[in-house]
Amino acid sequence: CFEAHDEHDPEHLDKISEALNNLQQQLN
């Protein structure tokens, strides 16, 4: 799902990466 969008939208990928980083920080 997301991967298809990421290929089209590099910025979208950045936002997803940021969100993932935030989630990981919360888990730690």
mmCIF file with all atom_site columns, C-alpha atoms in Angstrom:
data_model
loop_
_atom_site.group_PDB
_atom_site.id
_atom_site.type_symbol
_atom_site.label_atom_id
_atom_site.label_alt_id
_atom_site.label_comp_id
_atom_site.label_asym_id
_atom_site.label_entity_id
_atom_site.label_seq_id
_atom_site.pdbx_PDB_ins_code
_atom_site.Cartn_x
_atom_site.Cartn_y
_atom_site.Cartn_z
_atom_site.occupancy
_atom_site.B_iso_or_equiv
_atom_site.pdbx_formal_charge
_atom_site.auth_seq_id
_atom_site.auth_comp_id
_atom_site.auth_asym_id
_atom_site.auth_atom_id
_atom_site.pdbx_PDB_model_num
ATOM 1  C CA . CYS A 1 1  ? 0.000  0.000  0.000  1.00 0.00 ? 1  CYS A CA 1
ATOM 2  C CA . PHE A 1 2  ? 2.401  2.639  1.288  1.00 0.00 ? 2  PHE A CA 1
ATOM 3  C CA . GLU A 1 3  ? 5.328  1.553  -0.888 1.00 0.00 ? 3  GLU A CA 1
ATOM 4  C CA . ALA A 1 4  ? 3.465  2.398  -4.090 1.00 0.00 ? 4  ALA A CA 1
ATOM 5  C CA . HIS A 1 5  ? 2.770  5.867  -2.726 1.00 0.00 ? 5  HIS A CA 1
ATOM 6  C CA . ASP A 1 6  ? 6.358  6.301  -1.553 1.00 0.00 ? 6  ASP A CA 1
ATOM 7  C CA . GLU A 1 7  ? 7.741  5.701  -5.043 1.00 0.00 ? 7  GLU A CA 1
ATOM 8  C CA . HIS A 1 8  ? 5.510  8.504  -6.290 1.00 0.00 ? 8  HIS A CA 1
ATOM 9  C CA . ASP A 1 9  ? 6.031  10.785 -3.300 1.00 0.00 ? 9  ASP A CA 1
ATOM 10 C CA . PRO A 1 10 ? 9.539  11.026 -1.805 1.00 0.00 ? 10 PRO A CA 1
ATOM 11 C CA . GLU A 1 11 ? 8.204  13.600 0.662  1.00 0.00 ? 11 GLU A CA 1
ATOM 12 C CA . HIS A 1 12 ? 5.553  11.120 1.772  1.00 0.00 ? 12 HIS A CA 1
ATOM 13 C CA . LEU A 1 13 ? 8.323  8.633  2.540  1.00 0.00 ? 13 LEU A CA 1
ATOM 14 C CA . ASP A 1 14 ? 10.078 11.250 4.665  1.00 0.00 ? 14 ASP A CA 1
ATOM 15 C CA . LYS A 1 15 ? 6.929  11.817 6.700  1.00 0.00 ? 15 LYS A CA 1
ATOM 16 C CA . ILE A 1 16 ? 6.447  8.081  7.198  1.00 0.00 ? 16 ILE A CA 1
ATOM 17 C CA . SER A 1 17 ? 10.075 7.703  8.288  1.00 0.00 ? 17 SER A CA 1
ATOM 18 C CA . GLU A 1 18 ? 9.611  10.535 10.782 1.00 0.00 ? 18 GLU A CA 1
ATOM 19 C CA . ALA A 1 19 ? 6.456  8.913  12.157 1.00 0.00 ? 19 ALA A CA 1
ATOM 20 C CA . LEU A 1 20 ? 8.242  5.571  12.503 1.00 0.00 ? 20 LEU A CA 1
ATOM 21 C CA . ASN A 1 21 ? 11.117 7.243  14.348 1.00 0.00 ? 21 ASN A CA 1
ATOM 22 C CA . ASN A 1 22 ? 8.665  8.896  16.733 1.00 0.00 ? 22 ASN A CA 1
ATOM 23 C CA . LEU A 1 23 ? 6.952  5.565  17.409 1.00 0.00 ? 23 LEU A CA 1
ATOM 24 C CA . GLN A 1 24 ? 10.274 3.842  18.087 1.00 0.00 ? 24 GLN A CA 1
ATOM 25 C CA . GLN A 1 25 ? 11.260 6.596  20.516 1.00 0.00 ? 25 GLN A CA 1
ATOM 26 C CA . GLN A 1 26 ? 7.986  6.112  22.394 1.00 0.00 ? 26 GLN A CA 1
ATOM 27 C CA . LEU A 1 27 ? 8.646  2.369  22.659 1.00 0.00 ? 27 LEU A CA 1
ATOM 28 C CA . ASN A 1 28 ? 12.103 2.898  24.151 1.00 0.00 ? 28 ASN A CA 1
#
